[in-house]
Structure formats: structure tokens, C-alpha cells
XYZ file of C-alpha atoms in Angstrom:
466
model
C 88.514 175.711 43.976
C 88.208 174.399 40.291
C 88.005 170.352 40.341
C 91.268 169.758 38.346
C 93.210 171.765 41.086
C 91.584 169.140 43.843
C 92.424 166.422 42.271
C 95.834 167.688 42.007
C 96.242 168.362 45.951
C 94.873 165.097 46.853
C 97.749 163.223 45.010
C 100.287 165.180 46.806
C 99.844 163.138 50.061
C 100.806 163.827 53.535
C 102.614 167.177 54.406
C 106.042 167.430 55.586
C 104.728 168.134 59.444
C 103.116 164.777 59.343
C 106.318 162.933 57.776
C 108.251 164.527 60.553
C 105.649 163.320 63.554
C 105.749 160.028 62.190
C 109.509 159.685 62.059
C 109.883 161.083 65.591
C 107.341 158.658 66.868
C 109.420 155.646 64.844
C 112.510 156.851 66.865
C 110.867 157.085 70.088
C 109.689 153.378 69.708
C 113.104 152.503 68.689
C 114.476 154.233 71.806
C 112.234 152.758 74.118
C 112.717 149.299 72.690
C 116.591 149.674 72.960
C 115.791 150.905 76.658
C 114.020 147.778 77.503
C 116.320 145.444 75.837
C 119.106 146.797 77.979
C 116.929 146.567 81.184
C 116.452 143.073 80.500
C 119.929 142.186 79.962
C 120.647 144.229 83.001
C 118.048 142.210 84.892
C 119.508 138.659 83.565
C 122.989 139.842 84.480
C 121.781 140.593 88.019
C 119.932 137.350 88.454
C 122.914 135.359 87.041
C 124.963 137.055 89.568
C 122.927 136.356 92.306
C 122.739 132.731 91.384
C 126.481 132.436 91.316
C 126.908 134.260 94.550
C 124.394 131.931 96.031
C 126.322 128.904 94.763
C 129.355 130.288 95.807
C 127.723 130.772 99.321
C 126.357 127.287 99.221
C 129.648 125.600 98.284
C 131.773 127.697 101.089
C 128.644 126.401 103.643
C 129.316 122.986 102.590
C 133.406 123.095 102.905
C 132.596 124.701 106.318
C 130.464 121.892 107.326
C 132.941 119.280 105.961
C 135.690 121.250 107.762
C 133.877 121.128 111.070
C 133.187 117.283 110.625
C 137.142 116.733 110.010
C 137.724 118.944 112.949
C 135.584 117.047 115.242
C 136.673 113.619 114.273
C 140.490 114.671 114.472
C 139.444 115.972 118.181
C 137.656 112.706 118.878
C 140.438 110.911 117.922
C 143.049 112.859 119.607
C 141.000 112.410 122.963
C 140.917 108.760 122.323
C 144.516 108.674 121.735
C 145.320 110.609 124.876
C 143.018 108.336 126.830
C 144.612 105.208 125.475
C 148.183 106.529 126.350
C 146.902 107.524 130.059
C 145.607 103.911 130.425
C 148.802 102.616 128.895
C 150.920 104.986 131.475
C 148.699 103.539 134.308
C 149.267 99.821 133.536
C 153.241 100.560 132.965
C 153.358 102.365 136.483
C 151.750 99.209 137.885
C 153.950 96.867 135.977
C 157.143 98.827 137.085
C 155.998 98.795 140.707
C 155.640 95.196 140.982
C 159.100 94.676 139.769
C 158.339 92.798 136.709
C 160.525 92.648 133.388
C 159.008 94.101 130.637
C 159.792 93.216 126.964
C 161.366 96.182 125.037
C 158.367 96.007 122.609
C 155.513 95.905 124.956
C 157.412 98.843 126.627
C 157.809 101.145 123.566
C 154.172 100.298 122.806
C 152.864 101.319 126.485
C 155.100 104.675 126.113
C 153.440 105.324 122.846
C 156.703 105.113 120.984
C 156.242 103.797 117.293
C 157.342 99.961 116.909
C 159.100 99.244 113.267
C 156.559 97.750 111.421
C 156.008 96.799 107.870
C 154.640 100.179 105.981
C 150.885 99.712 105.325
C 149.817 99.024 101.601
C 147.680 101.460 100.182
C 143.949 99.825 100.156
C 142.897 98.838 96.751
C 139.390 100.072 95.372
C 137.040 97.109 95.490
C 134.075 96.481 93.404
C 130.972 97.090 95.369
C 130.026 93.445 96.645
C 126.387 91.676 96.629
C 124.116 91.030 99.402
C 125.385 87.413 99.576
C 128.994 88.022 98.929
C 128.768 90.418 102.155
C 126.999 87.856 103.868
C 129.393 84.976 103.030
C 132.503 86.912 103.647
C 131.198 88.139 107.250
C 130.712 84.221 108.084
C 133.999 83.657 106.744
C 135.770 86.165 108.707
C 133.808 85.262 111.761
C 135.070 81.583 111.470
C 138.525 82.935 111.046
C 138.363 84.964 114.030
C 137.041 82.195 116.351
C 139.736 79.892 115.028
C 142.593 82.562 115.644
C 141.016 82.988 119.220
C 141.089 79.219 119.873
C 144.541 79.105 118.608
C 145.799 82.226 120.792
C 143.791 80.459 123.937
C 145.581 77.148 123.482
C 149.053 79.123 123.129
C 148.610 80.950 126.018
C 147.513 77.879 128.408
C 150.617 75.886 127.088
C 153.154 79.124 128.062
C 151.350 79.390 131.304
C 152.107 75.737 132.304
C 155.868 76.112 131.059
C 156.604 79.456 133.087
C 155.643 80.700 136.437
C 156.157 83.816 138.419
C 154.403 87.248 138.990
C 156.057 88.597 135.643
C 154.334 86.146 133.542
C 151.080 86.863 135.249
C 151.482 90.397 134.421
C 152.413 90.039 130.835
C 149.678 87.763 130.285
C 147.417 90.200 131.919
C 148.678 93.088 129.241
C 148.430 90.727 126.369
C 144.517 89.873 127.329
C 144.101 93.483 127.911
C 145.348 94.476 124.360
C 143.516 91.434 123.071
C 140.171 92.389 124.551
C 140.469 95.981 122.974
C 141.038 94.611 119.579
C 138.264 91.965 119.910
C 135.735 94.767 120.821
C 136.863 96.794 117.762
C 136.427 93.691 115.461
C 132.877 93.290 117.251
C 131.633 96.789 116.883
C 132.741 96.506 113.354
C 131.020 93.370 112.732
C 127.793 94.773 114.467
C 127.750 97.658 112.022
C 128.277 95.685 108.955
C 125.165 93.363 110.003
C 122.844 96.362 110.880
C 123.678 97.622 107.438
C 123.002 94.269 105.732
C 119.636 94.197 107.635
C 118.639 97.422 106.214
C 119.503 96.498 102.734
C 117.552 93.251 102.758
C 114.403 95.461 104.516
C 114.694 97.703 101.494
C 114.627 95.081 99.033
C 111.799 93.239 100.427
C 109.704 96.550 99.933
C 107.268 95.658 102.773
C 104.315 98.174 104.000
C 105.034 99.209 107.296
C 101.678 98.591 108.795
C 99.043 96.560 106.815
C 95.470 97.876 107.552
C 93.801 96.334 110.300
C 90.999 95.411 107.898
C 93.255 92.852 106.389
C 93.700 91.385 109.774
C 91.615 88.494 111.618
C 91.656 86.266 114.279
C 94.004 87.671 116.519
C 95.891 85.405 118.885
C 97.597 86.612 121.837
C 101.388 86.269 122.232
C 103.346 86.753 125.203
C 106.479 88.592 124.668
C 108.896 90.920 126.851
C 107.055 94.147 126.202
C 105.057 96.413 128.252
C 101.474 97.834 127.487
C 101.747 101.331 125.129
C 100.301 104.363 127.022
C 97.920 105.871 124.741
C 96.424 109.420 125.016
C 92.588 110.499 123.961
C 92.758 114.342 122.959
C 90.285 116.486 121.290
C 87.923 119.202 121.275
C 84.953 119.432 124.282
C 81.937 117.467 123.355
C 83.595 115.194 120.526
C 82.868 112.008 122.398
C 86.331 111.084 124.014
C 84.867 109.902 127.153
C 81.873 108.214 125.306
C 84.295 106.011 123.109
C 86.034 104.613 126.329
C 83.085 103.835 127.748
C 81.800 101.900 125.048
C 85.017 100.036 125.249
C 85.316 99.345 129.092
C 81.398 99.102 129.023
C 80.951 101.917 131.951
C 78.941 105.496 132.072
C 81.719 107.798 133.412
C 80.565 110.502 130.861
C 77.265 110.544 132.316
C 78.312 111.251 136.104
C 80.512 114.146 134.824
C 79.396 117.801 135.890
C 77.541 119.030 132.683
C 78.796 115.831 130.944
C 82.318 117.485 130.633
C 85.390 115.511 131.878
C 87.385 118.000 134.397
C 90.253 115.507 135.317
C 92.608 113.238 133.921
C 91.409 109.569 133.882
C 93.320 106.118 133.042
C 92.063 102.931 131.930
C 93.805 99.555 131.460
C 92.154 97.454 128.292
C 94.315 93.862 128.959
C 94.507 91.402 125.933
C 91.606 89.370 126.511
C 89.427 92.743 126.154
C 90.984 93.616 123.218
C 90.390 90.213 121.767
C 86.910 90.479 122.829
C 86.185 94.010 121.203
C 87.834 92.855 117.979
C 86.106 89.610 117.621
C 83.458 91.216 114.840
C 86.577 92.009 112.954
C 88.061 88.877 113.311
C 84.846 86.834 112.325
C 84.184 88.956 109.193
C 87.770 88.494 107.838
C 90.340 85.327 107.562
C 93.767 86.288 108.300
C 95.859 86.014 111.286
C 97.126 88.882 113.763
C 99.430 88.295 116.544
C 98.669 90.790 119.782
C 102.262 90.781 121.374
C 101.482 93.694 123.795
C 99.691 92.497 127.228
C 97.135 95.231 126.832
C 96.602 98.950 126.336
C 96.752 101.956 128.973
C 94.604 104.699 127.756
C 94.755 108.124 129.347
C 91.578 110.165 129.125
C 92.035 114.079 129.119
C 89.732 117.021 129.432
C 88.531 118.634 125.972
C 87.477 122.232 127.676
C 89.864 125.283 127.042
C 90.414 125.586 130.761
C 92.463 122.285 131.149
C 95.126 122.686 128.835
C 97.593 122.004 131.263
C 96.209 118.514 132.048
C 96.339 117.919 128.063
C 99.816 118.796 128.043
C 100.558 116.427 130.861
C 98.438 113.622 129.062
C 100.686 114.019 125.726
C 103.958 114.391 127.482
C 104.133 110.712 128.590
C 102.147 108.964 125.976
C 103.629 106.518 123.211
C 100.855 106.985 120.569
C 97.664 109.462 120.725
C 94.189 109.234 119.467
C 92.663 112.801 118.287
C 89.111 112.655 118.374
C 87.241 114.665 115.671
C 83.741 115.311 115.410
C 82.885 114.525 111.616
C 79.933 117.020 111.768
C 82.096 119.945 112.945
C 85.425 119.123 111.844
C 88.596 120.787 113.366
C 87.677 122.923 116.495
C 90.032 125.242 118.720
C 90.989 122.570 121.114
C 91.793 120.135 118.013
C 94.329 122.539 116.745
C 95.957 123.056 120.122
C 96.256 119.184 120.578
C 97.645 118.803 116.977
C 100.349 121.361 117.778
C 101.008 119.219 121.173
C 101.586 116.499 119.675
C 103.623 117.621 116.718
C 105.909 119.598 119.349
C 106.623 116.346 121.157
C 106.833 114.228 117.860
C 104.175 111.954 119.231
C 102.462 109.570 116.441
C 98.628 109.775 116.613
C 95.690 108.324 114.679
C 92.266 110.465 113.960
C 88.965 108.948 115.190
C 86.134 110.433 113.000
C 83.657 110.286 115.755
C 79.817 110.423 115.582
C 79.316 108.892 111.665
C 76.038 108.050 113.015
C 74.679 111.545 112.932
C 75.099 111.396 109.163
C 71.560 111.505 107.863
C 69.903 108.447 107.254
C 72.814 106.166 108.234
C 72.135 102.877 108.481
C 73.203 101.558 111.908
C 75.370 98.294 112.407
C 76.360 98.014 115.964
C 79.643 96.608 116.676
C 80.770 96.448 113.305
C 84.025 97.215 111.255
C 83.838 100.356 109.035
C 84.135 98.756 105.744
C 81.372 96.453 106.258
C 78.864 99.128 107.970
C 80.123 101.449 104.940
C 79.094 99.097 102.242
C 75.481 99.031 103.613
C 74.926 102.512 103.341
C 72.876 104.307 100.394
C 74.612 106.320 97.812
C 73.727 109.742 99.047
C 75.004 109.054 102.664
C 78.076 107.868 100.977
C 78.239 111.280 99.424
C 77.640 113.137 102.180
C 80.135 111.045 104.492
C 82.877 111.642 101.486
C 82.193 115.331 101.387
C 82.696 115.823 105.232
C 85.860 113.573 104.900
C 87.455 115.929 102.318
C 86.596 118.683 104.863
C 88.586 117.292 107.694
C 91.408 116.278 104.966
C 91.636 119.891 104.020
C 91.599 121.210 107.478
C 94.353 118.708 108.377
C 96.101 119.955 105.297
C 96.028 123.275 106.668
C 98.057 122.382 109.836
C 100.598 120.654 107.735
C 99.434 116.954 107.850
C 98.721 114.467 105.197
C 96.093 112.530 105.983
C 93.597 109.745 104.450
C 91.232 106.882 105.523
C 93.337 104.117 107.148
C 92.016 101.537 104.343
C 93.926 103.754 101.693
C 96.984 104.423 103.829
C 99.984 103.305 102.070
C 102.495 104.806 104.047
C 101.724 105.064 107.835
C 104.747 106.388 108.812
C 104.084 109.653 106.824
C 100.262 109.910 106.329
C 97.926 110.113 109.297
C 95.429 107.439 109.318
C 91.497 108.630 109.527
C 89.146 106.068 111.389
C 85.439 106.634 111.298
C 83.806 105.420 114.336
C 80.736 105.879 116.442
C 80.771 106.005 120.339
C 77.046 105.149 120.544
C 76.879 102.004 118.210
C 80.510 100.797 118.166
C 81.027 101.097 114.703
C 84.660 101.381 113.688
C 85.886 100.695 117.195
C 87.242 97.052 116.387
C 89.212 98.850 113.623
C 90.718 101.884 115.979
C 91.901 98.868 118.563
C 93.640 96.736 115.836
C 95.169 100.029 114.203
C 96.454 101.171 117.398
C 97.991 97.732 118.452
C 99.606 97.066 115.092
C 101.442 100.608 115.079
C 103.001 100.237 118.712
C 104.032 96.785 118.465
C 105.424 96.936 115.038
C 107.108 100.445 115.147
C 107.715 101.055 118.971
C 109.004 97.521 119.853
C 112.445 98.835 121.128
C 110.377 101.755 123.258
C 107.965 98.858 124.737
C 110.788 96.852 125.805
C 111.258 96.235 129.504
C 113.754 98.181 131.361
C 115.429 97.815 134.429
C 115.340 101.651 135.143
C 111.440 102.553 136.549
C 110.241 105.884 135.345
C 107.291 107.358 136.955
C 105.067 110.601 136.026
C 102.852 112.560 138.490
C 99.689 113.577 136.463
C 97.435 114.909 139.171
C 97.258 115.596 142.742
C 93.935 115.751 144.676
C 93.339 116.695 148.013
C 91.719 114.134 150.316
C 89.595 115.190 153.364
């Protein structure tokens, strides 16, 4: 082709086929984009419809719950009304059998008829009163009630002197019966208001549930009407449970067990004198005051071998609080996890003893010393290894659904599990563990530890004696 013809062909541009292909491609892209927009719109509408349906279902569920509560309340009111009517009927029959003359108003009241009374005015909405105003109002109402009761008693005595006869006695008894019921209702309302006031005061104070035992020193035994808390020691085999108790009670039970493994349930009682002696190191180091209100601590030692799961279950069933012993070198082990599930099932509070801290490389031993003091003496690489193993245990506890931290850093003892580093051989951390157990029990289980007239006994183990 001549050069001029080639230049002319180059200026003509793409052919009709290429343009058609580009146009088709553009139309396809537009169609795909439109389809995607329609799908996104349909998906958004579907999600909105599901959310609306969920909200409607939640609203319906709430309405049903409210209706159930109202029905239950109405049924309770009907039962109480029927009970009162039955009592009134019985009282009326007794009065009629005695031949006494019953006033018309009392007769209508006992028969359940409505006595003409002034219509009750609707209650006005009052502004929320402050704590001081509420306290002042309660005191004023109490004084008014006492004054009214004294006046009624004086009038009744005066009427008794003027009138004699069985009829008057029955009327007075009926009045007393009604007055007593009214007084009981007033007393119940007053107790509820006082409980609300005390809860409000506690919330305003924002006091930490249990101060860390490291801030406690020089315990003084104080006798109150409390029993000894029951503490159960749980954990995997060979974590040092019995050895820890041996150190506290100055015995060597673990050495006498077959293979050094506990094979039965054991119980030990630590009196308040022993607790004071074992925590003396912590008391001398710190300058605060801690009252020990419990007469001692009853500790139940359970086997850690997997074959004795039934014994661990029995021990955890009756304890007030538990100590879960964990080997800091191994972390959580099978029977440790089993023990956690037992405690969670029974909703039993517990403390974790991170035992065998003396096995950390180059750990500087300080016998009978509280953990914060001995920890300060350690070298930096020892502290780093301790923190590493502590984080491993915290992670494993988190996998079990538990928030855990060192007891010295625990700001909420009711929500977080306290970790107390200990050594059964050197006694490091043992004072911290004992003080923490005492504080948790006597502060948060006071009602549970109060003496009761009812005696409850549990059979843990039966042995054949030949």
C-alpha cells in the first residue's frame, strides 16, 4: 500500500465491530450494577423487616411478662383476701357462739361487706425526697405511731374499767386483732424503707467490698456470734494442697500418704490464736488494724487424683468458700478445670493459690514472708518469669469464663477471682492467703455464718473399722 493510503487508514479509528463490543460491555456493566443495587436494597429491606419483627417479638414478650406479673399479684391478693375472710368468719362464729352483741359496723366488716367510707383521694405525685428528708420523715412517722398507740392503750384501759362482761372482752379482742394486723403491716413497710435507706447509704459511700489483706495488720480477735467458716481445698494431684496445710498446722501428713498422694478427706481446724500466729509476719510489716471476728477456720482437704471425683464433689458441696491450688509451673490441669466446674455449679466463691513460687529460677527465698515483701527482693529476670507464668494462668482462667488478677490489684472481690502466690515449703504468701480468707468470709458471709438453732450435719466419708 502506498504511504499516503496507510496514513488515511490510520486516521479512520476503530471499526464498527469494536464499538459494538464496547457498547455491549458497557450495557452489561450497567445491568450488573443495577442488579447489585436491587439486591442490596432487597437485603436492607429484609434486615429492616427482621429487626422490626425482633423488636415486636421483644415487645410482645415484655407485655406477656408484665401480664404474668399482674396476674400473679392479683392471685396473691385474692388468696390473701380469701384467707382474711375465712379468719373473719371463724372469729364471727366464735363471737356468735358466746352470745355477745356485735356492733353493726364490726359485723359488716367481719362479713366482708363494704362499710361506708369517704372516697380515697388520688395520690399526688411527690418530688423524689433526699436521704435526709426520708430519714426525718421515717422518724416523725415512727414517733406519731408510738404516740397514737399509747393513746389507744390509755383509752382501752379506761373503757375496760367502765364496762365489764364477756361481750366487752370479745370486742376488745377483736379490736386488738385488727390493730395487731395494722401494726404488722406498718412495721413491714417501715423495715422495707429502712433497708432501702441503708442500701442507698452504702452506694453513696462507694466503699471497696474487701480491702486487700496487704493493707491489714495487727489483727485483734473479736468475739461475735459467728461460727467458723468451712473452707475446702481443691486442685489437681501434686499441686501442694496437703503440703500447704501441713505448713500451717506444723504436721507432715503428706509424707505418710501412699505415694505422697492424698486418698481420703481430711479436716483441720485452725483456731483464732493459730491464725494470729501465722499472720504475725504480715502484722509486723504493716501498721493497720484488722479485726478477726470468726472463732477460727475449718479446712477440708480433698484428694486431687482423678479417681476421687466423688470425694471432691462432697467437699465442695458443704463449704462456704474454697481454695483452688494451682501449680504456677504447670498452670491449669484436668482436675483443676473439673474443680472449677464444681465450684461454678454450686456458686461457691473461691480464691486461687498460685503455689510453688519457690521453684521459679533463682527465686530468693524469704521464709514466712508476705508475698509483696518477698516479691520486692527478687531480681528483674525472676520477676519477668513470674509475670509470664502469671499471664498464662490468667489466660487459662479466662478460657474458663473467669476474670482473675493478683489479690493486691483486685478492686472488686465480688466479680474478680483473687490470685495469691504461695509456697508450701517456705511459707511465702501463706499469711496473705489466711487473711484474705478471713476477710472474705466475715465481711460477705456474715448472715451465713451466724449461729442458728437448727443443726445441720453432712456425712463425708464412711470407714470400716475392724
